[in-house]
């Protein structure tokens, strides 16, 4: 809410007088802010939903179903957590190019539908805390394994699922590297990349950049406030039972 000339004034003015609300109006005029905001929103929602569901299904199979090689699969999955993400940048880019997905939003959310080691590990440990008798009773009553998972484990795991959803939401929403790698059209860019348009080679529109940053954190704050109760429960359960 400051003018561009007031940002680097010494001593700094912590409370602008008067506040410059025009910065937010100019923000929507200079760049297609709503387009960037929508791109980030739907990519984040799809990625979050896809990874939470896939991790929950994998965690259920690795915690409640007995099959050959279960432990080997789980520990191999955990081992992938030691691989830095930078190592997979080029292989992932080559895969997306071979699929013809470059300059689309598919690379930003489709990989999340294949789960992740952290989410699978977290939910697996939580599922171990659920009495197995509930699962056995459901199967005896004629429920399929998926019905038992959906009707018993999902409702009892709201806290853990909400916690994982918040982690994934913030990670995808704040992702800057992936959109830069896979996208080239300005109208497909996400909000994090769109804000970099205010940073030029010789100058930066700090007043617009800061206004955009304020607007960009509003969704994360709202999501946290909405899910705060379940998030705190998930953290406490994970610290006690994990």
One Martini backbone bead per residue (centre of mass of N, CA, C, O) as a GRO file, in nm:
protein
  242
    1UNK     BB    1   0.051   0.066   0.011
    2UNK     BB    2   0.280   0.198  -0.148
    3UNK     BB    3   0.484   0.390  -0.293
    4UNK     BB    4   0.764   0.362  -0.481
    5UNK     BB    5   0.915   0.604  -0.316
    6UNK     BB    6   0.865   0.460  -0.011
    7UNK     BB    7   1.019   0.186   0.017
    8UNK     BB    8   1.339   0.321   0.059
    9UNK     BB    9   1.288   0.480   0.304
   10UNK     BB   10   1.474   0.675   0.548
   11UNK     BB   11   1.301   0.584   0.756
   12UNK     BB   12   1.073   0.357   0.770
   13UNK     BB   13   0.731   0.307   0.673
   14UNK     BB   14   0.507   0.100   0.817
   15UNK     BB   15   0.267   0.315   0.781
   16UNK     BB   16   0.092   0.426   0.541
   17UNK     BB   17   0.052   0.791   0.449
   18UNK     BB   18  -0.142   0.707   0.253
   19UNK     BB   19  -0.298   0.452   0.127
   20UNK     BB   20  -0.236   0.258  -0.180
   21UNK     BB   21  -0.493   0.112  -0.361
   22UNK     BB   22  -0.399   0.136  -0.664
   23UNK     BB   23  -0.211  -0.110  -0.679
   24UNK     BB   24  -0.441  -0.323  -0.722
   25UNK     BB   25  -0.554  -0.205  -0.980
   26UNK     BB   26  -0.285  -0.216  -1.145
   27UNK     BB   27  -0.236  -0.517  -1.124
   28UNK     BB   28  -0.485  -0.593  -1.320
   29UNK     BB   29  -0.374  -0.416  -1.566
   30UNK     BB   30  -0.079  -0.514  -1.634
   31UNK     BB   31  -0.179  -0.806  -1.570
   32UNK     BB   32  -0.327  -1.132  -1.594
   33UNK     BB   33  -0.418  -1.211  -1.293
   34UNK     BB   34  -0.670  -1.393  -1.314
   35UNK     BB   35  -0.538  -1.606  -1.493
   36UNK     BB   36  -0.313  -1.687  -1.300
   37UNK     BB   37  -0.497  -1.759  -1.063
   38UNK     BB   38  -0.652  -1.986  -1.206
   39UNK     BB   39  -0.418  -2.167  -1.279
   40UNK     BB   40  -0.328  -2.219  -0.986
   41UNK     BB   41  -0.592  -2.329  -0.872
   42UNK     BB   42  -0.648  -2.583  -1.057
   43UNK     BB   43  -0.373  -2.716  -1.025
   44UNK     BB   44  -0.378  -2.745  -0.715
   45UNK     BB   45  -0.637  -2.910  -0.685
   46UNK     BB   46  -0.556  -3.153  -0.859
   47UNK     BB   47  -0.290  -3.225  -0.716
   48UNK     BB   48  -0.404  -3.267  -0.434
   49UNK     BB   49  -0.622  -3.479  -0.493
   50UNK     BB   50  -0.438  -3.688  -0.633
   51UNK     BB   51  -0.230  -3.738  -0.401
   52UNK     BB   52  -0.414  -3.809  -0.168
   53UNK     BB   53  -0.552  -4.055  -0.298
   54UNK     BB   54  -0.299  -4.220  -0.379
   55UNK     BB   55  -0.172  -4.231  -0.095
   56UNK     BB   56  -0.409  -4.368   0.048
   57UNK     BB   57  -0.415  -4.627  -0.120
   58UNK     BB   58  -0.120  -4.710  -0.070
   59UNK     BB   59  -0.134  -4.712   0.242
   60UNK     BB   60  -0.350  -4.929   0.266
   61UNK     BB   61  -0.195  -5.156   0.121
   62UNK     BB   62   0.075  -5.129   0.312
   63UNK     BB   63  -0.101  -5.185   0.595
   64UNK     BB   64  -0.354  -5.414   0.525
   65UNK     BB   65  -0.211  -5.568   0.300
   66UNK     BB   66  -0.107  -5.894   0.202
   67UNK     BB   67   0.198  -5.922   0.009
   68UNK     BB   68   0.432  -5.974  -0.208
   69UNK     BB   69   0.671  -5.723  -0.144
   70UNK     BB   70   0.573  -5.494   0.045
   71UNK     BB   71   0.833  -5.398   0.194
   72UNK     BB   72   1.002  -5.342  -0.054
   73UNK     BB   73   0.823  -5.121  -0.169
   74UNK     BB   74   0.832  -4.930   0.073
   75UNK     BB   75   1.146  -4.891   0.095
   76UNK     BB   76   1.179  -4.791  -0.191
   77UNK     BB   77   1.001  -4.544  -0.156
   78UNK     BB   78   1.170  -4.415   0.070
   79UNK     BB   79   1.438  -4.391  -0.095
   80UNK     BB   80   1.332  -4.158  -0.286
   81UNK     BB   81   1.372  -3.926  -0.069
   82UNK     BB   82   1.697  -3.911  -0.130
   83UNK     BB   83   1.621  -3.782  -0.398
   84UNK     BB   84   1.675  -3.519  -0.564
   85UNK     BB   85   1.483  -3.316  -0.760
   86UNK     BB   86   1.712  -3.223  -0.961
   87UNK     BB   87   1.766  -3.507  -1.091
   88UNK     BB   88   1.459  -3.516  -1.240
   89UNK     BB   89   1.427  -3.287  -1.445
   90UNK     BB   90   1.522  -3.404  -1.718
   91UNK     BB   91   1.357  -3.667  -1.731
   92UNK     BB   92   1.080  -3.526  -1.710
   93UNK     BB   93   1.109  -3.351  -1.960
   94UNK     BB   94   1.140  -3.584  -2.165
   95UNK     BB   95   0.868  -3.714  -2.105
   96UNK     BB   96   0.686  -3.469  -2.171
   97UNK     BB   97   0.784  -3.439  -2.461
   98UNK     BB   98   0.701  -3.727  -2.559
   99UNK     BB   99   0.388  -3.664  -2.480
  100UNK     BB  100   0.315  -3.356  -2.554
  101UNK     BB  101   0.306  -3.151  -2.270
  102UNK     BB  102   0.413  -2.902  -2.355
  103UNK     BB  103   0.249  -2.616  -2.277
  104UNK     BB  104   0.100  -2.747  -2.032
  105UNK     BB  105  -0.066  -2.852  -1.728
  106UNK     BB  106  -0.005  -3.157  -1.693
  107UNK     BB  107   0.286  -3.156  -1.550
  108UNK     BB  108   0.163  -3.013  -1.278
  109UNK     BB  109  -0.053  -3.276  -1.196
  110UNK     BB  110  -0.028  -3.573  -1.294
  111UNK     BB  111   0.211  -3.684  -1.111
  112UNK     BB  112   0.032  -3.673  -0.843
  113UNK     BB  113  -0.139  -3.941  -0.918
  114UNK     BB  114   0.133  -4.123  -0.816
  115UNK     BB  115   0.219  -4.000  -0.571
  116UNK     BB  116   0.414  -4.021  -0.252
  117UNK     BB  117   0.632  -4.089   0.000
  118UNK     BB  118   0.538  -3.905   0.231
  119UNK     BB  119   0.230  -3.954   0.221
  120UNK     BB  120   0.240  -4.261   0.247
  121UNK     BB  121   0.387  -4.274   0.516
  122UNK     BB  122   0.195  -4.105   0.686
  123UNK     BB  123  -0.067  -4.278   0.636
  124UNK     BB  124   0.039  -4.551   0.719
  125UNK     BB  125   0.090  -4.481   1.017
  126UNK     BB  126  -0.206  -4.407   1.072
  127UNK     BB  127  -0.345  -4.680   0.993
  128UNK     BB  128  -0.211  -4.845   1.227
  129UNK     BB  129  -0.407  -4.700   1.451
  130UNK     BB  130  -0.628  -4.866   1.331
  131UNK     BB  131  -0.833  -5.101   1.393
  132UNK     BB  132  -0.857  -5.412   1.244
  133UNK     BB  133  -1.149  -5.493   1.324
  134UNK     BB  134  -1.296  -5.302   1.131
  135UNK     BB  135  -1.202  -5.435   0.873
  136UNK     BB  136  -1.300  -5.725   0.930
  137UNK     BB  137  -1.601  -5.656   0.969
  138UNK     BB  138  -1.650  -5.543   0.685
  139UNK     BB  139  -1.569  -5.802   0.527
  140UNK     BB  140  -1.779  -5.990   0.661
  141UNK     BB  141  -2.028  -5.801   0.558
  142UNK     BB  142  -1.926  -5.756   0.233
  143UNK     BB  143  -1.704  -5.571   0.190
  144UNK     BB  144  -1.495  -5.421   0.014
  145UNK     BB  145  -1.191  -5.288   0.015
  146UNK     BB  146  -1.279  -5.010  -0.088
  147UNK     BB  147  -1.518  -4.974   0.106
  148UNK     BB  148  -1.351  -4.985   0.363
  149UNK     BB  149  -1.175  -4.747   0.296
  150UNK     BB  150  -1.407  -4.530   0.246
  151UNK     BB  151  -1.588  -4.590   0.521
  152UNK     BB  152  -1.338  -4.593   0.739
  153UNK     BB  153  -1.057  -4.453   0.679
  154UNK     BB  154  -1.134  -4.176   0.576
  155UNK     BB  155  -1.304  -4.067   0.821
  156UNK     BB  156  -1.063  -4.135   1.036
  157UNK     BB  157  -0.847  -3.941   0.841
  158UNK     BB  158  -0.896  -3.630   0.832
  159UNK     BB  159  -0.647  -3.511   0.969
  160UNK     BB  160  -0.428  -3.636   0.786
  161UNK     BB  161  -0.547  -3.542   0.512
  162UNK     BB  162  -0.538  -3.239   0.575
  163UNK     BB  163  -0.238  -3.211   0.626
  164UNK     BB  164  -0.147  -3.312   0.349
  165UNK     BB  165  -0.305  -3.105   0.181
  166UNK     BB  166  -0.153  -2.854   0.283
  167UNK     BB  167   0.127  -2.930   0.189
  168UNK     BB  168   0.058  -2.957  -0.112
  169UNK     BB  169  -0.072  -2.685  -0.164
  170UNK     BB  170   0.179  -2.510  -0.094
  171UNK     BB  171   0.376  -2.642  -0.291
  172UNK     BB  172   0.218  -2.582  -0.557
  173UNK     BB  173   0.151  -2.279  -0.528
  174UNK     BB  174   0.481  -2.206  -0.489
  175UNK     BB  175   0.564  -2.300  -0.760
  176UNK     BB  176   0.827  -2.206  -1.001
  177UNK     BB  177   0.988  -2.415  -1.173
  178UNK     BB  178   0.783  -2.585  -1.339
  179UNK     BB  179   0.652  -2.359  -1.515
  180UNK     BB  180   0.921  -2.275  -1.648
  181UNK     BB  181   0.981  -2.551  -1.787
  182UNK     BB  182   0.681  -2.621  -1.933
  183UNK     BB  183   0.624  -2.319  -1.997
  184UNK     BB  184   0.557  -2.041  -2.257
  185UNK     BB  185   0.285  -1.924  -2.229
  186UNK     BB  186   0.149  -1.657  -2.071
  187UNK     BB  187  -0.157  -1.774  -2.035
  188UNK     BB  188  -0.029  -2.039  -1.858
  189UNK     BB  189   0.062  -1.909  -1.622
  190UNK     BB  190   0.136  -1.869  -1.305
  191UNK     BB  191   0.153  -1.666  -1.034
  192UNK     BB  192   0.456  -1.688  -0.968
  193UNK     BB  193   0.543  -1.605  -1.256
  194UNK     BB  194   0.377  -1.343  -1.293
  195UNK     BB  195   0.535  -1.176  -1.071
  196UNK     BB  196   0.810  -1.161  -1.239
  197UNK     BB  197   0.720  -0.929  -1.439
  198UNK     BB  198   0.811  -0.695  -1.225
  199UNK     BB  199   1.103  -0.809  -1.289
  200UNK     BB  200   1.364  -0.657  -1.418
  201UNK     BB  201   1.681  -0.585  -1.528
  202UNK     BB  202   1.675  -0.264  -1.404
  203UNK     BB  203   1.382  -0.301  -1.272
  204UNK     BB  204   1.127  -0.274  -1.003
  205UNK     BB  205   0.784  -0.322  -0.914
  206UNK     BB  206   0.735  -0.324  -0.591
  207UNK     BB  207   0.439  -0.235  -0.543
  208UNK     BB  208   0.320  -0.466  -0.726
  209UNK     BB  209   0.462  -0.712  -0.610
  210UNK     BB  210   0.349  -0.684  -0.320
  211UNK     BB  211   0.052  -0.691  -0.395
  212UNK     BB  212   0.062  -0.973  -0.526
  213UNK     BB  213   0.165  -1.124  -0.274
  214UNK     BB  214  -0.079  -1.070  -0.097
  215UNK     BB  215  -0.290  -1.208  -0.279
  216UNK     BB  216  -0.143  -1.494  -0.297
  217UNK     BB  217  -0.182  -1.562   0.027
  218UNK     BB  218  -0.487  -1.587   0.074
  219UNK     BB  219  -0.554  -1.888   0.010
  220UNK     BB  220  -0.370  -2.014   0.231
  221UNK     BB  221  -0.513  -1.881   0.469
  222UNK     BB  222  -0.798  -1.989   0.418
  223UNK     BB  223  -0.729  -2.289   0.423
  224UNK     BB  224  -0.615  -2.292   0.709
  225UNK     BB  225  -0.863  -2.181   0.860
  226UNK     BB  226  -1.059  -2.406   0.763
  227UNK     BB  227  -0.831  -2.652   0.858
  228UNK     BB  228  -0.716  -2.614   1.150
  229UNK     BB  229  -0.834  -2.837   1.325
  230UNK     BB  230  -0.728  -3.081   1.157
  231UNK     BB  231  -0.431  -2.999   1.150
  232UNK     BB  232  -0.370  -3.015   1.454
  233UNK     BB  233  -0.457  -3.308   1.486
  234UNK     BB  234  -0.251  -3.426   1.285
  235UNK     BB  235   0.004  -3.335   1.433
  236UNK     BB  236  -0.056  -3.477   1.704
  237UNK     BB  237  -0.088  -3.763   1.595
  238UNK     BB  238   0.193  -3.781   1.459
  239UNK     BB  239   0.359  -3.732   1.730
  240UNK     BB  240   0.236  -3.984   1.888
  241UNK     BB  241   0.207  -4.225   1.646
  242UNK     BB  242   0.468  -4.188   1.452
   0.00000   0.00000   0.00000
